[in-house]
PDB file of C-alpha atoms in Angstrom:
ATOM      1  CA  MET M   1       2.277 -23.963  23.718  1.00  0.00           C
ATOM      2  CA  THR M   2       2.943 -23.250  20.063  1.00  0.00           C
ATOM      3  CA  ASN M   3       0.294 -22.013  17.726  1.00  0.00           C
ATOM      4  CA  PRO M   4      -0.738 -24.905  15.436  1.00  0.00           C
ATOM      5  CA  ARG M   5      -2.090 -22.414  12.867  1.00  0.00           C
ATOM      6  CA  PRO M   6       0.645 -20.271  11.332  1.00  0.00           C
ATOM      7  CA  PHE M   7       0.018 -16.602  10.698  1.00  0.00           C
ATOM      8  CA  LEU M   8      -1.320 -16.087   7.206  1.00  0.00           C
ATOM      9  CA  PRO M   9      -1.083 -12.700   5.438  1.00  0.00           C
ATOM     10  CA  GLY M  10      -4.824 -12.621   4.760  1.00  0.00           C
ATOM     11  CA  ARG M  11      -5.526 -12.598   8.501  1.00  0.00           C
ATOM     12  CA  ARG M  12      -4.202  -9.026   8.887  1.00  0.00           C
ATOM     13  CA  LEU M  13      -7.639  -7.659   8.102  1.00  0.00           C
ATOM     14  CA  VAL M  14      -9.194  -9.636  10.929  1.00  0.00           C
ATOM     15  CA  LEU M  15      -6.473  -8.584  13.365  1.00  0.00           C
ATOM     16  CA  ALA M  16      -6.858  -4.918  12.483  1.00  0.00           C
ATOM     17  CA  GLY M  17     -10.609  -5.191  13.046  1.00  0.00           C
ATOM     18  CA  LEU M  18     -10.095  -6.893  16.414  1.00  0.00           C
ATOM     19  CA  GLY M  19      -7.714  -4.151  17.490  1.00  0.00           C
ATOM     20  CA  ALA M  20     -10.287  -1.521  16.692  1.00  0.00           C
ATOM     21  CA  THR M  21     -12.930  -3.267  18.798  1.00  0.00           C
ATOM     22  CA  MET M  22     -10.699  -4.399  21.679  1.00  0.00           C
ATOM     23  CA  GLY M  23      -9.030  -1.074  22.397  1.00  0.00           C
ATOM     24  CA  THR M  24      -5.876   0.797  21.598  1.00  0.00           C
ATOM     25  CA  GLY M  25      -3.533  -1.543  23.494  1.00  0.00           C
ATOM     26  CA  MET M  26      -3.854  -4.295  20.926  1.00  0.00           C
ATOM     27  CA  LEU M  27      -3.881  -1.754  18.117  1.00  0.00           C
ATOM     28  CA  ARG M  28      -0.586  -0.248  19.285  1.00  0.00           C
ATOM     29  CA  HIS M  29       0.933  -3.731  19.381  1.00  0.00           C
ATOM     30  CA  ALA M  30      -0.255  -4.418  15.823  1.00  0.00           C
ATOM     31  CA  ARG M  31       1.144  -1.087  14.653  1.00  0.00           C
ATOM     32  CA  ALA M  32       4.545  -1.683  16.165  1.00  0.00           C
ATOM     33  CA  SER M  33       4.779  -5.171  14.746  1.00  0.00           C
ATOM     34  CA  VAL M  34       3.999  -4.327  11.128  1.00  0.00           C
ATOM     35  CA  LEU M  35       6.024  -1.199  10.419  1.00  0.00           C
ATOM     36  CA  SER M  36       9.434  -1.624   8.823  1.00  0.00           C
ATOM     37  CA  GLY M  37      11.734  -0.060   6.238  1.00  0.00           C
ATOM     38  CA  VAL M  38      12.665  -0.633   2.611  1.00  0.00           C
ATOM     39  CA  SER M  39      14.056  -4.093   3.398  1.00  0.00           C
ATOM     40  CA  SER M  40      10.427  -5.241   3.705  1.00  0.00           C
ATOM     41  CA  PHE M  41      10.127  -5.166  -0.086  1.00  0.00           C
ATOM     42  CA  LYS M  42      10.720  -8.686  -1.346  1.00  0.00           C
ATOM     43  CA  PRO M  43      11.726  -9.154  -4.969  1.00  0.00           C
ATOM     44  CA  VAL M  44       9.332 -10.942  -7.303  1.00  0.00           C
ATOM     45  CA  LYS M  45      11.411 -13.116  -9.622  1.00  0.00           C
ATOM     46  CA  PRO M  46      10.773 -13.433 -12.398  1.00  0.00           C
ATOM     47  CA  PRO M  47       8.729 -10.221 -12.651  1.00  0.00           C
ATOM     48  CA  VAL M  48       5.005 -10.815 -13.193  1.00  0.00           C
ATOM     49  CA  GLY M  49       3.125  -9.013 -15.918  1.00  0.00           C
ATOM     50  CA  PRO M  50       2.733  -6.527 -17.346  1.00  0.00           C
ATOM     51  CA  LEU M  51      -0.188  -6.039 -15.006  1.00  0.00           C
ATOM     52  CA  ASP M  52      -3.004  -3.552 -14.993  1.00  0.00           C
ATOM     53  CA  ALA M  53      -5.907  -2.736 -12.717  1.00  0.00           C
ATOM     54  CA  SER M  54      -8.715  -0.226 -12.826  1.00  0.00           C
ATOM     55  CA  ILE M  55      -8.992   2.294 -10.011  1.00  0.00           C
ATOM     56  CA  GLU M  56     -10.938   5.526  -9.603  1.00  0.00           C
ATOM     57  CA  ASN M  57      -9.494   8.959  -8.970  1.00  0.00           C
ATOM     58  CA  GLY M  58     -10.967  11.455  -6.538  1.00  0.00           C
ATOM     59  CA  LYS M  59     -13.435  12.671  -9.182  1.00  0.00           C
ATOM     60  CA  GLY M  60     -14.845   9.169  -9.726  1.00  0.00           C
ATOM     61  CA  GLU M  61     -13.140   8.755 -13.116  1.00  0.00           C
ATOM     62  CA  THR M  62     -11.804   5.305 -13.917  1.00  0.00           C
ATOM     63  CA  LEU M  63      -8.066   5.072 -14.534  1.00  0.00           C
ATOM     64  CA  ALA M  64      -5.887   2.085 -15.293  1.00  0.00           C
ATOM     65  CA  LEU M  65      -2.495   1.640 -13.682  1.00  0.00           C
ATOM     66  CA  SER M  66      -1.170   1.587 -17.256  1.00  0.00           C
ATOM     67  CA  HIS M  67      -1.789   5.367 -17.136  1.00  0.00           C
ATOM     68  CA  TRP M  68       1.654   5.532 -15.465  1.00  0.00           C
ATOM     69  CA  ARG M  69       3.289   3.084 -17.893  1.00  0.00           C
ATOM     70  CA  GLY M  70       6.737   4.257 -18.889  1.00  0.00           C
ATOM     71  CA  LYS M  71       7.839   5.006 -15.348  1.00  0.00           C
ATOM     72  CA  PRO M  72       8.162   2.770 -12.328  1.00  0.00           C
ATOM     73  CA  LEU M  73       5.821   3.326  -9.415  1.00  0.00           C
ATOM     74  CA  VAL M  74       4.869   2.214  -5.948  1.00  0.00           C
ATOM     75  CA  VAL M  75       1.217   1.269  -5.543  1.00  0.00           C
ATOM     76  CA  HIS M  76       0.205   1.412  -1.891  1.00  0.00           C
ATOM     77  CA  PHE M  77      -3.004  -0.349  -0.806  1.00  0.00           C
ATOM     78  CA  TRP M  78      -4.649   0.835   2.402  1.00  0.00           C
ATOM     79  CA  ALA M  79      -8.121   1.366   3.894  1.00  0.00           C
ATOM     80  CA  THR M  80      -9.818   3.932   6.102  1.00  0.00           C
ATOM     81  CA  TRP M  81     -10.920   1.138   8.459  1.00  0.00           C
ATOM     82  CA  CYS M  82      -7.460  -0.487   8.788  1.00  0.00           C
ATOM     83  CA  GLY M  83      -5.750   0.329  12.104  1.00  0.00           C
ATOM     84  CA  PRO M  84      -2.129  -0.162  10.943  1.00  0.00           C
ATOM     85  CA  CYS M  85      -2.928   1.894   7.829  1.00  0.00           C
ATOM     86  CA  LEU M  86      -3.864   4.848  10.036  1.00  0.00           C
ATOM     87  CA  THR M  87      -0.386   4.805  11.582  1.00  0.00           C
ATOM     88  CA  GLU M  88       1.305   4.550   8.225  1.00  0.00           C
ATOM     89  CA  LEU M  89      -0.712   7.103   6.229  1.00  0.00           C
ATOM     90  CA  PRO M  90       0.694  10.323   7.780  1.00  0.00           C
ATOM     91  CA  GLN M  91       4.219   8.988   7.206  1.00  0.00           C
ATOM     92  CA  LEU M  92       3.400   8.155   3.598  1.00  0.00           C
ATOM     93  CA  ASP M  93       1.946  11.639   3.136  1.00  0.00           C
ATOM     94  CA  ALA M  94       5.145  13.252   4.476  1.00  0.00           C
ATOM     95  CA  PHE M  95       7.297  10.894   2.381  1.00  0.00           C
ATOM     96  CA  VAL M  96       5.465  11.796  -0.835  1.00  0.00           C
ATOM     97  CA  ALA M  97       5.701  15.508  -0.002  1.00  0.00           C
ATOM     98  CA  ALA M  98       9.474  15.224   0.469  1.00  0.00           C
ATOM     99  CA  HIS M  99      10.311  12.718  -2.278  1.00  0.00           C
ATOM    100  CA  ALA M 100       7.849  13.180  -5.146  1.00  0.00           C
ATOM    101  CA  ASP M 101      10.859  13.761  -7.416  1.00  0.00           C
ATOM    102  CA  VAL M 102      12.333  10.362  -6.484  1.00  0.00           C
ATOM    103  CA  VAL M 103       9.338   8.035  -6.613  1.00  0.00           C
ATOM    104  CA  THR M 104       5.749   8.056  -7.851  1.00  0.00           C
ATOM    105  CA  VAL M 105       3.369   6.658  -5.238  1.00  0.00           C
ATOM    106  CA  VAL M 106      -0.221   5.738  -6.082  1.00  0.00           C
ATOM    107  CA  PRO M 107      -2.152   5.238  -2.824  1.00  0.00           C
ATOM    108  CA  VAL M 108      -5.281   3.153  -3.426  1.00  0.00           C
ATOM    109  CA  ALA M 109      -7.937   3.114  -0.689  1.00  0.00           C
ATOM    110  CA  ILE M 110      -9.544  -0.333  -0.809  1.00  0.00           C
ATOM    111  CA  GLY M 111     -13.178  -0.737   0.225  1.00  0.00           C
ATOM    112  CA  SER M 112     -13.223   2.757   1.701  1.00  0.00           C
ATOM    113  CA  GLY M 113     -16.071   4.380  -0.182  1.00  0.00           C
ATOM    114  CA  THR M 114     -16.044   7.099  -2.800  1.00  0.00           C
ATOM    115  CA  GLY M 115     -13.292   9.526  -3.638  1.00  0.00           C
ATOM    116  CA  ALA M 116     -15.200  12.223  -1.740  1.00  0.00           C
ATOM    117  CA  GLN M 117     -15.323  10.010   1.362  1.00  0.00           C
ATOM    118  CA  VAL M 118     -11.584   9.330   1.155  1.00  0.00           C
ATOM    119  CA  GLN M 119     -10.919  13.062   0.664  1.00  0.00           C
ATOM    120  CA  ALA M 120     -12.968  13.795   3.812  1.00  0.00           C
ATOM    121  CA  PHE M 121     -10.934  11.119   5.639  1.00  0.00           C
ATOM    122  CA  TYR M 122      -7.710  12.805   4.462  1.00  0.00           C
ATOM    123  CA  ALA M 123      -8.944  16.165   5.749  1.00  0.00           C
ATOM    124  CA  LYS M 124      -9.920  14.698   9.130  1.00  0.00           C
ATOM    125  CA  HIS M 125      -6.486  13.050   9.532  1.00  0.00           C
ATOM    126  CA  GLY M 126      -4.345  15.918   8.203  1.00  0.00           C
ATOM    127  CA  VAL M 127      -3.292  14.197   4.972  1.00  0.00           C
ATOM    128  CA  LYS M 128      -2.408  17.006   2.587  1.00  0.00           C
ATOM    129  CA  THR M 129      -0.240  15.652  -0.235  1.00  0.00           C
ATOM    130  CA  LEU M 130      -1.564  12.243  -1.250  1.00  0.00           C
ATOM    131  CA  PRO M 131      -3.828  12.027  -4.275  1.00  0.00           C
ATOM    132  CA  VAL M 132      -7.137  10.195  -3.903  1.00  0.00           C
ATOM    133  CA  TYR M 133      -7.563   6.826  -5.591  1.00  0.00           C
ATOM    134  CA  THR M 134     -10.048   4.109  -4.653  1.00  0.00           C
ATOM    135  CA  GLY M 135     -10.539   0.490  -5.635  1.00  0.00           C
ATOM    136  CA  LYS M 136     -12.360  -2.702  -4.780  1.00  0.00           C
ATOM    137  CA  ALA M 137     -10.307  -5.518  -3.246  1.00  0.00           C
ATOM    138  CA  GLN M 138     -11.215  -8.499  -5.416  1.00  0.00           C
ATOM    139  CA  PRO M 139     -11.028  -6.873  -8.870  1.00  0.00           C
ATOM    140  CA  VAL M 140      -7.714  -5.208  -7.978  1.00  0.00           C
ATOM    141  CA  ALA M 141      -6.219  -8.406  -6.520  1.00  0.00           C
ATOM    142  CA  ASP M 142      -7.369 -10.412  -9.555  1.00  0.00           C
ATOM    143  CA  ALA M 143      -6.017  -7.887 -12.067  1.00  0.00           C
ATOM    144  CA  LEU M 144      -2.662  -7.716 -10.299  1.00  0.00           C
ATOM    145  CA  LYS M 145      -2.512 -11.508  -9.860  1.00  0.00           C
ATOM    146  CA  LEU M 146      -2.143 -11.173  -6.079  1.00  0.00           C
ATOM    147  CA  ASP M 147      -3.079 -14.200  -3.961  1.00  0.00           C
ATOM    148  CA  ASP M 148      -4.328 -11.887  -1.265  1.00  0.00           C
ATOM    149  CA  LEU M 149      -4.659  -8.186  -0.689  1.00  0.00           C
ATOM    150  CA  GLY M 150      -3.832  -7.885   2.995  1.00  0.00           C
ATOM    151  CA  LEU M 151      -3.678  -4.306   4.158  1.00  0.00           C
ATOM    152  CA  PRO M 152      -1.520  -2.359   4.241  1.00  0.00           C
ATOM    153  CA  MET M 153       0.444  -3.607   1.248  1.00  0.00           C
ATOM    154  CA  SER M 154       2.766  -1.914  -1.226  1.00  0.00           C
ATOM    155  CA  ILE M 155       3.867  -3.225  -4.602  1.00  0.00           C
ATOM    156  CA  ILE M 156       6.421  -1.915  -7.054  1.00  0.00           C
ATOM    157  CA  LEU M 157       5.716  -1.962 -10.768  1.00  0.00           C
ATOM    158  CA  ASP M 158       8.569  -1.338 -13.193  1.00  0.00           C
ATOM    159  CA  ALA M 159       8.259   0.992 -16.193  1.00  0.00           C
ATOM    160  CA  GLU M 160       6.725  -1.861 -18.208  1.00  0.00           C
ATOM    161  CA  GLY M 161       4.044  -2.464 -15.568  1.00  0.00           C
ATOM    162  CA  ARG M 162       5.571  -5.683 -14.251  1.00  0.00           C
ATOM    163  CA  LEU M 163       5.383  -6.558 -10.559  1.00  0.00           C
ATOM    164  CA  ILE M 164       9.001  -6.567  -9.340  1.00  0.00           C
ATOM    165  CA  ALA M 165       8.652  -6.291  -5.531  1.00  0.00           C
ATOM    166  CA  ARG M 166       6.069  -6.286  -2.763  1.00  0.00           C
ATOM    167  CA  ALA M 167       5.856  -5.487   0.935  1.00  0.00           C
ATOM    168  CA  ASP M 168       3.038  -7.307   2.698  1.00  0.00           C
ATOM    169  CA  ASN M 169       3.053  -5.151   5.827  1.00  0.00           C
ATOM    170  CA  GLY M 170       3.040  -1.522   6.787  1.00  0.00           C
ATOM    171  CA  LEU M 171       6.197   0.456   6.163  1.00  0.00           C
ATOM    172  CA  THR M 172       8.058   3.095   8.127  1.00  0.00           C
ATOM    173  CA  TRP M 173       8.191   5.646   5.323  1.00  0.00           C
ATOM    174  CA  GLN M 174      10.465   7.891   7.403  1.00  0.00           C
ATOM    175  CA  ALA M 175      13.047   5.113   7.964  1.00  0.00           C
ATOM    176  CA  PRO M 176      16.632   6.086   7.138  1.00  0.00           C
ATOM    177  CA  GLY M 177      17.466   5.225   3.544  1.00  0.00           C
ATOM    178  CA  MET M 178      13.843   4.645   2.462  1.00  0.00           C
ATOM    179  CA  ALA M 179      13.914   7.084  -0.486  1.00  0.00           C
ATOM    180  CA  GLU M 180      17.331   5.897  -1.651  1.00  0.00           C
ATOM    181  CA  GLY M 181      16.385   2.226  -1.274  1.00  0.00           C
ATOM    182  CA  LEU M 182      13.185   2.683  -3.248  1.00  0.00           C
ATOM    183  CA  ALA M 183      15.089   4.585  -5.941  1.00  0.00           C
ATOM    184  CA  ARG M 184      17.480   1.619  -6.267  1.00  0.00           C
ATOM    185  CA  ILE M 185      14.623  -0.881  -6.537  1.00  0.00           C
ATOM    186  CA  LEU M 186      12.834   1.301  -9.081  1.00  0.00           C
ATOM    187  CA  LYS M 187      15.990   1.489 -11.195  1.00  0.00           C
ATOM    188  CA  GLY M 188      16.311  -2.305 -11.044  1.00  0.00           C
ATOM    189  CA  ASN M 189      19.395  -2.390  -8.792  1.00  0.00           C
TER     190      ASN M 189
END
C-alpha cells in the first residue's frame, strides 16, 4: 500500500520527537536516512536576498547575520531536542575544528533555550569548537524567507547575504570532499 500523504519537510520535527519517545531503534533509522554529503545542498536560483536574521550569541547579545557580510557562510540550524541533530553535531564540531580556514559556519540552536543552556549542552556532549548562537524558529524563518525550518537544516549565504543553497536534512560533515565541495559552492562554482 502506498502512502497517500507524501513526506513533507516540516514533518521532520514530528518524526524526531517520535523517535525520542519510541526508542533508539526508530531514532537510528531516522539518523541513517537523513545524513548525506555536500551533494545535499541544492542551489537556490536565482539567489534570494540579501537576507538577514537576528540571533543571539552565547552572552545573550543580539547579532544580525549581516555581521558576517562580506564573506560567504554556512548557517546551520539545529536543536538540542532534535534526534538527528545529536548525530550530526559532533561531526560538525570536528569539521569546524579542521576546516575553519575554509568555511565559516554559524550554528544556530533553534528553540533550545539560552546561550548558557546551549553551552551546557555542548559540554555534556563533548562539543568543543562550535560557537554558541540561539534563535527562535518563526522569526528566523520569516527573516530568511524560508517556507519551513525543518531541523537539521543548513543554508549557504554568499558574501552579499543572499541565499544561494540549502540542505534540508542532516549532513555527514566528515564525508569525503565535504570541505572542498563547500569551498566550491561558497566561491560560486
